[in-house]
PDB file of C-alpha atoms in Angstrom:
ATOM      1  CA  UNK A   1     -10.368  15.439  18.524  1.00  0.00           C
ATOM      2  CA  UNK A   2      -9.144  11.882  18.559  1.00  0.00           C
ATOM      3  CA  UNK A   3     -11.000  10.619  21.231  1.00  0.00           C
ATOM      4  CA  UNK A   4     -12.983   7.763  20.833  1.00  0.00           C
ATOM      5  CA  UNK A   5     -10.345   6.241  17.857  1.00  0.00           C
ATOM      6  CA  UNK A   6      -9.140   2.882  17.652  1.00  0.00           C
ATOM      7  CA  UNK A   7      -5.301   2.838  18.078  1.00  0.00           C
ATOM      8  CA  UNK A   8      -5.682   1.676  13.995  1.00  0.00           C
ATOM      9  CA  UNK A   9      -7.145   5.082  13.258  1.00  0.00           C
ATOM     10  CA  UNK A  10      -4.937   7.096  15.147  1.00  0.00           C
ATOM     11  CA  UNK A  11      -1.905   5.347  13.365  1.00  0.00           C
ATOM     12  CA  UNK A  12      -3.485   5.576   9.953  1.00  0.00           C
ATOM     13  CA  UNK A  13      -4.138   9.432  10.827  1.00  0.00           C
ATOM     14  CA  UNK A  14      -0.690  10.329  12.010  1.00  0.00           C
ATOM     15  CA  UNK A  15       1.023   8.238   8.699  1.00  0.00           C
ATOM     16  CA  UNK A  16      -1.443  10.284   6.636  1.00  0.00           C
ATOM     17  CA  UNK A  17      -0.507  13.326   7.797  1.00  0.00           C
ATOM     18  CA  UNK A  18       3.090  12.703   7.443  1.00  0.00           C
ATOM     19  CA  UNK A  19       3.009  11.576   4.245  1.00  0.00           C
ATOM     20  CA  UNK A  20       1.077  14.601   3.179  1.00  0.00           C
ATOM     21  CA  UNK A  21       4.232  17.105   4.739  1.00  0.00           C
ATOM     22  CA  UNK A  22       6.669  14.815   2.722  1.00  0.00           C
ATOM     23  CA  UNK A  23       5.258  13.848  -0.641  1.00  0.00           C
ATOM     24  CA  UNK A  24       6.654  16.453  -2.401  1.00  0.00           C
ATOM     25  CA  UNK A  25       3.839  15.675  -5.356  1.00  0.00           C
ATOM     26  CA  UNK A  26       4.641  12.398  -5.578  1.00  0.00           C
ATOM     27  CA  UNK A  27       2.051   9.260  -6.118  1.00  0.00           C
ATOM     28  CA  UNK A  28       0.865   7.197  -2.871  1.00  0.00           C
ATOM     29  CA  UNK A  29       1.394   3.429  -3.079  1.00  0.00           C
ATOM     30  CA  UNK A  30      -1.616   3.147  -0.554  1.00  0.00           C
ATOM     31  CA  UNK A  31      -2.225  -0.656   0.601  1.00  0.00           C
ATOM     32  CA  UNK A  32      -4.935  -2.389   2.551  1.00  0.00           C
ATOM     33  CA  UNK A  33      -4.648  -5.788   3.872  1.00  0.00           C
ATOM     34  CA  UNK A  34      -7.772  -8.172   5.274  1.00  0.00           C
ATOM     35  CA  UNK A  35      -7.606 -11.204   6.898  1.00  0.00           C
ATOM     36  CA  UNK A  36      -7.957 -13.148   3.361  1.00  0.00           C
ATOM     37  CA  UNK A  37      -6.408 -11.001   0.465  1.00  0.00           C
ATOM     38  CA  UNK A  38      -4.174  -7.721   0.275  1.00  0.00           C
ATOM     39  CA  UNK A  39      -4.410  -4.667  -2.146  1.00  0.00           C
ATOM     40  CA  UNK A  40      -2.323  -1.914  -3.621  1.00  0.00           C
ATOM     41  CA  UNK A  41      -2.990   0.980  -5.629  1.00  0.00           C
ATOM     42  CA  UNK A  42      -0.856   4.155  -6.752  1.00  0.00           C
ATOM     43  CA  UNK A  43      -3.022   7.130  -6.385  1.00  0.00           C
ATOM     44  CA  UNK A  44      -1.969  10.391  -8.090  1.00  0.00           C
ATOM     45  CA  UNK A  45      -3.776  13.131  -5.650  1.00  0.00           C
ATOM     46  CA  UNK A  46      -2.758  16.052  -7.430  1.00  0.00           C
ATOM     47  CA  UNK A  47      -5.231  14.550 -10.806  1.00  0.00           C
ATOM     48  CA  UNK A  48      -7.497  12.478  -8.139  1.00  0.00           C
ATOM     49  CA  UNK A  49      -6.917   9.407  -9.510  1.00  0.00           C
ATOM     50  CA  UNK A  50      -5.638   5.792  -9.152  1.00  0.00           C
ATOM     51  CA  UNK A  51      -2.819   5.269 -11.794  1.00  0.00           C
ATOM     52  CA  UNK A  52      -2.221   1.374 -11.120  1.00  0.00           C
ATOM     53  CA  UNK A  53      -3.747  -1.420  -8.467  1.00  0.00           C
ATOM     54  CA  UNK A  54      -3.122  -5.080  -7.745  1.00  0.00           C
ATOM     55  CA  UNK A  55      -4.752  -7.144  -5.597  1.00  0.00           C
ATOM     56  CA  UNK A  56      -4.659 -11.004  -4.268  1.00  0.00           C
ATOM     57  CA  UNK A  57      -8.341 -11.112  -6.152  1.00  0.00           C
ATOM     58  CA  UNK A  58      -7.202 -10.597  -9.478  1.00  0.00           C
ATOM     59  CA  UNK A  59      -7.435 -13.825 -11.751  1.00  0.00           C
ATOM     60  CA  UNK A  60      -3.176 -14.805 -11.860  1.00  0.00           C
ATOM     61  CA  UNK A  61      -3.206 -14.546  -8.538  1.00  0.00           C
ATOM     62  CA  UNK A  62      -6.128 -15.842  -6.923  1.00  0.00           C
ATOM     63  CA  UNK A  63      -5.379 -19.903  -7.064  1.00  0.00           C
ATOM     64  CA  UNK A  64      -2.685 -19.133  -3.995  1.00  0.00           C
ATOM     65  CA  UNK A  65      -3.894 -17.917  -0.970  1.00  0.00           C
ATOM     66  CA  UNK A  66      -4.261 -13.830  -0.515  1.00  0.00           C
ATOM     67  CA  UNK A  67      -2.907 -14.374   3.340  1.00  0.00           C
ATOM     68  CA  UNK A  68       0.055 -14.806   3.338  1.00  0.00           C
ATOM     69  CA  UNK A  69       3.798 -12.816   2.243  1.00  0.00           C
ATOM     70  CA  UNK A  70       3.857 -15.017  -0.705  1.00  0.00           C
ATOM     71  CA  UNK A  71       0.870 -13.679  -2.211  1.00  0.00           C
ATOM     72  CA  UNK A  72       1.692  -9.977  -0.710  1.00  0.00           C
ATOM     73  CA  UNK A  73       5.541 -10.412  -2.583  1.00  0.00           C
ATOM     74  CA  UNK A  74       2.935 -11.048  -5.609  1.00  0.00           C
ATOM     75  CA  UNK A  75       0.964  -7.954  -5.265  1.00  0.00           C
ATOM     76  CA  UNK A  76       4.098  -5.602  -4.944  1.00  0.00           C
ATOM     77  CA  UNK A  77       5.911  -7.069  -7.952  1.00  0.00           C
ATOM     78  CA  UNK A  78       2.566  -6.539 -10.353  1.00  0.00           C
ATOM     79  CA  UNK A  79       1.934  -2.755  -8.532  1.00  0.00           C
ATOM     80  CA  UNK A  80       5.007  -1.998  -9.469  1.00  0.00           C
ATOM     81  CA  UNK A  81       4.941  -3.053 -12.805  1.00  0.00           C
ATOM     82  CA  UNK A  82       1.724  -1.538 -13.743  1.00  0.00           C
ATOM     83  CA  UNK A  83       2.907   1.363 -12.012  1.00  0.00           C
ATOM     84  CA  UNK A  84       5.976   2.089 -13.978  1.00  0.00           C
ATOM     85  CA  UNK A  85       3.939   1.259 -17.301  1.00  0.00           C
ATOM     86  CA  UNK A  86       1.449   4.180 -16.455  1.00  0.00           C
ATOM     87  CA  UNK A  87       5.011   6.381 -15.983  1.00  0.00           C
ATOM     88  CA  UNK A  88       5.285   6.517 -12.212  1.00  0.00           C
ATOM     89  CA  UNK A  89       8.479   5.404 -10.976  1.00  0.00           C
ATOM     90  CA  UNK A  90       8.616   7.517  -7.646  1.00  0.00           C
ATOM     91  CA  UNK A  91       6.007   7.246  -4.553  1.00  0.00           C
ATOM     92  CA  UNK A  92       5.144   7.504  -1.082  1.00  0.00           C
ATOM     93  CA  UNK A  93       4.605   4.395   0.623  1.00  0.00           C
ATOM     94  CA  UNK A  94       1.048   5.228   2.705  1.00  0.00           C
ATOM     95  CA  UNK A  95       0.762   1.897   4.922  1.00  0.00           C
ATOM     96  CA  UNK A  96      -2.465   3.186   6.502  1.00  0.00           C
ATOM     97  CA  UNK A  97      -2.938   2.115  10.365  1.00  0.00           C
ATOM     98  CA  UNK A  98      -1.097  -1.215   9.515  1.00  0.00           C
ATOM     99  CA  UNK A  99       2.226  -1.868  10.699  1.00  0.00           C
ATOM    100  CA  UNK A 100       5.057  -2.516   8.875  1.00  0.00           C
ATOM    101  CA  UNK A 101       6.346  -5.830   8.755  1.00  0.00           C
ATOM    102  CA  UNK A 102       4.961  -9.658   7.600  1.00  0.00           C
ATOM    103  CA  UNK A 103       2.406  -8.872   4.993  1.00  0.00           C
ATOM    104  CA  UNK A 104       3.088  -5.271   4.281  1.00  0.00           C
ATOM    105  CA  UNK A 105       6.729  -4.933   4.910  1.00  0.00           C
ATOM    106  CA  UNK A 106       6.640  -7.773   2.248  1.00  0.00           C
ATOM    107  CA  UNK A 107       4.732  -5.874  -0.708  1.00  0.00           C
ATOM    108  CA  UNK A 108       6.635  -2.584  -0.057  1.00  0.00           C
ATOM    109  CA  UNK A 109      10.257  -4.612  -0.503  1.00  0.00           C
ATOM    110  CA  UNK A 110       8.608  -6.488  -3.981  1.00  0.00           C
ATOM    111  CA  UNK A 111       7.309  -3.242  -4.930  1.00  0.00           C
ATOM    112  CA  UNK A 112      11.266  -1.865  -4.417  1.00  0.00           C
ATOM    113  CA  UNK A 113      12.843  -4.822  -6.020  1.00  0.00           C
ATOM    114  CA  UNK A 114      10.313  -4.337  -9.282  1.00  0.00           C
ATOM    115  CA  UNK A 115      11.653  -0.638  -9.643  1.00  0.00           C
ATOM    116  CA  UNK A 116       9.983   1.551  -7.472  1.00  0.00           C
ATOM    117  CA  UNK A 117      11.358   4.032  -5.362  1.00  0.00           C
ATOM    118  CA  UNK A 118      10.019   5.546  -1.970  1.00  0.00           C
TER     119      UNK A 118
END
């Protein structure tokens, strides 16, 4: 069955299927990171739907560069917020295949610091 997948998909399979046993109904704080920006959204599953994103392309953000933890400290602070606007305050943090430290580790301790808890 997972023959043939990159280590990246294996990873972003197993932290998938964890966070599905543990969620408990709770919104995702899913992230993806490129080589030149970073995004985050909050996905409610149960309704299908993304209740808040931030990303390094949006317009107060874009004059700094996307790669780097500066600009990922950025994203997590303004997920958060949006997030807690919409009414979510708890989440699961689904990192994907990425590991977690520099860049990611960085938006999910912003995102922490701005309120949210996972």
């Amino acid at each position: 069955m997972t023959k043939g997948l990159s280590l990246f998909e294996k990873r972003r399979r197993r932290n998938r299927t964890a966070l599905k046993a543990r969620s408990g109904g709770r919104a995702r704080l899913s992230i993806h990171r490129s080589g030149k920006h970073i995004y985050a959204q909050v996905i409610d599953d149960a309704a299908g739907r993304t209740v808040a994103s931030a990303s390094t392309l949006e317009k107060d953000v874009r004059g700094t560069s996307g790669a780097n933890i500066d600009a990922a400290t950025a994203v997590g602070t303004r997920v958060a917020e949006a997030a807690k606007a919409a009414g979510v305050t708890q989440v699961v943090f689904d990192r994907g295949g990425f590991l977690f430290h520099g860049r990611v580790k960085a938006l999910a301790e912003a995102a922490r610091e701005a309120g949210l808890e996972f």
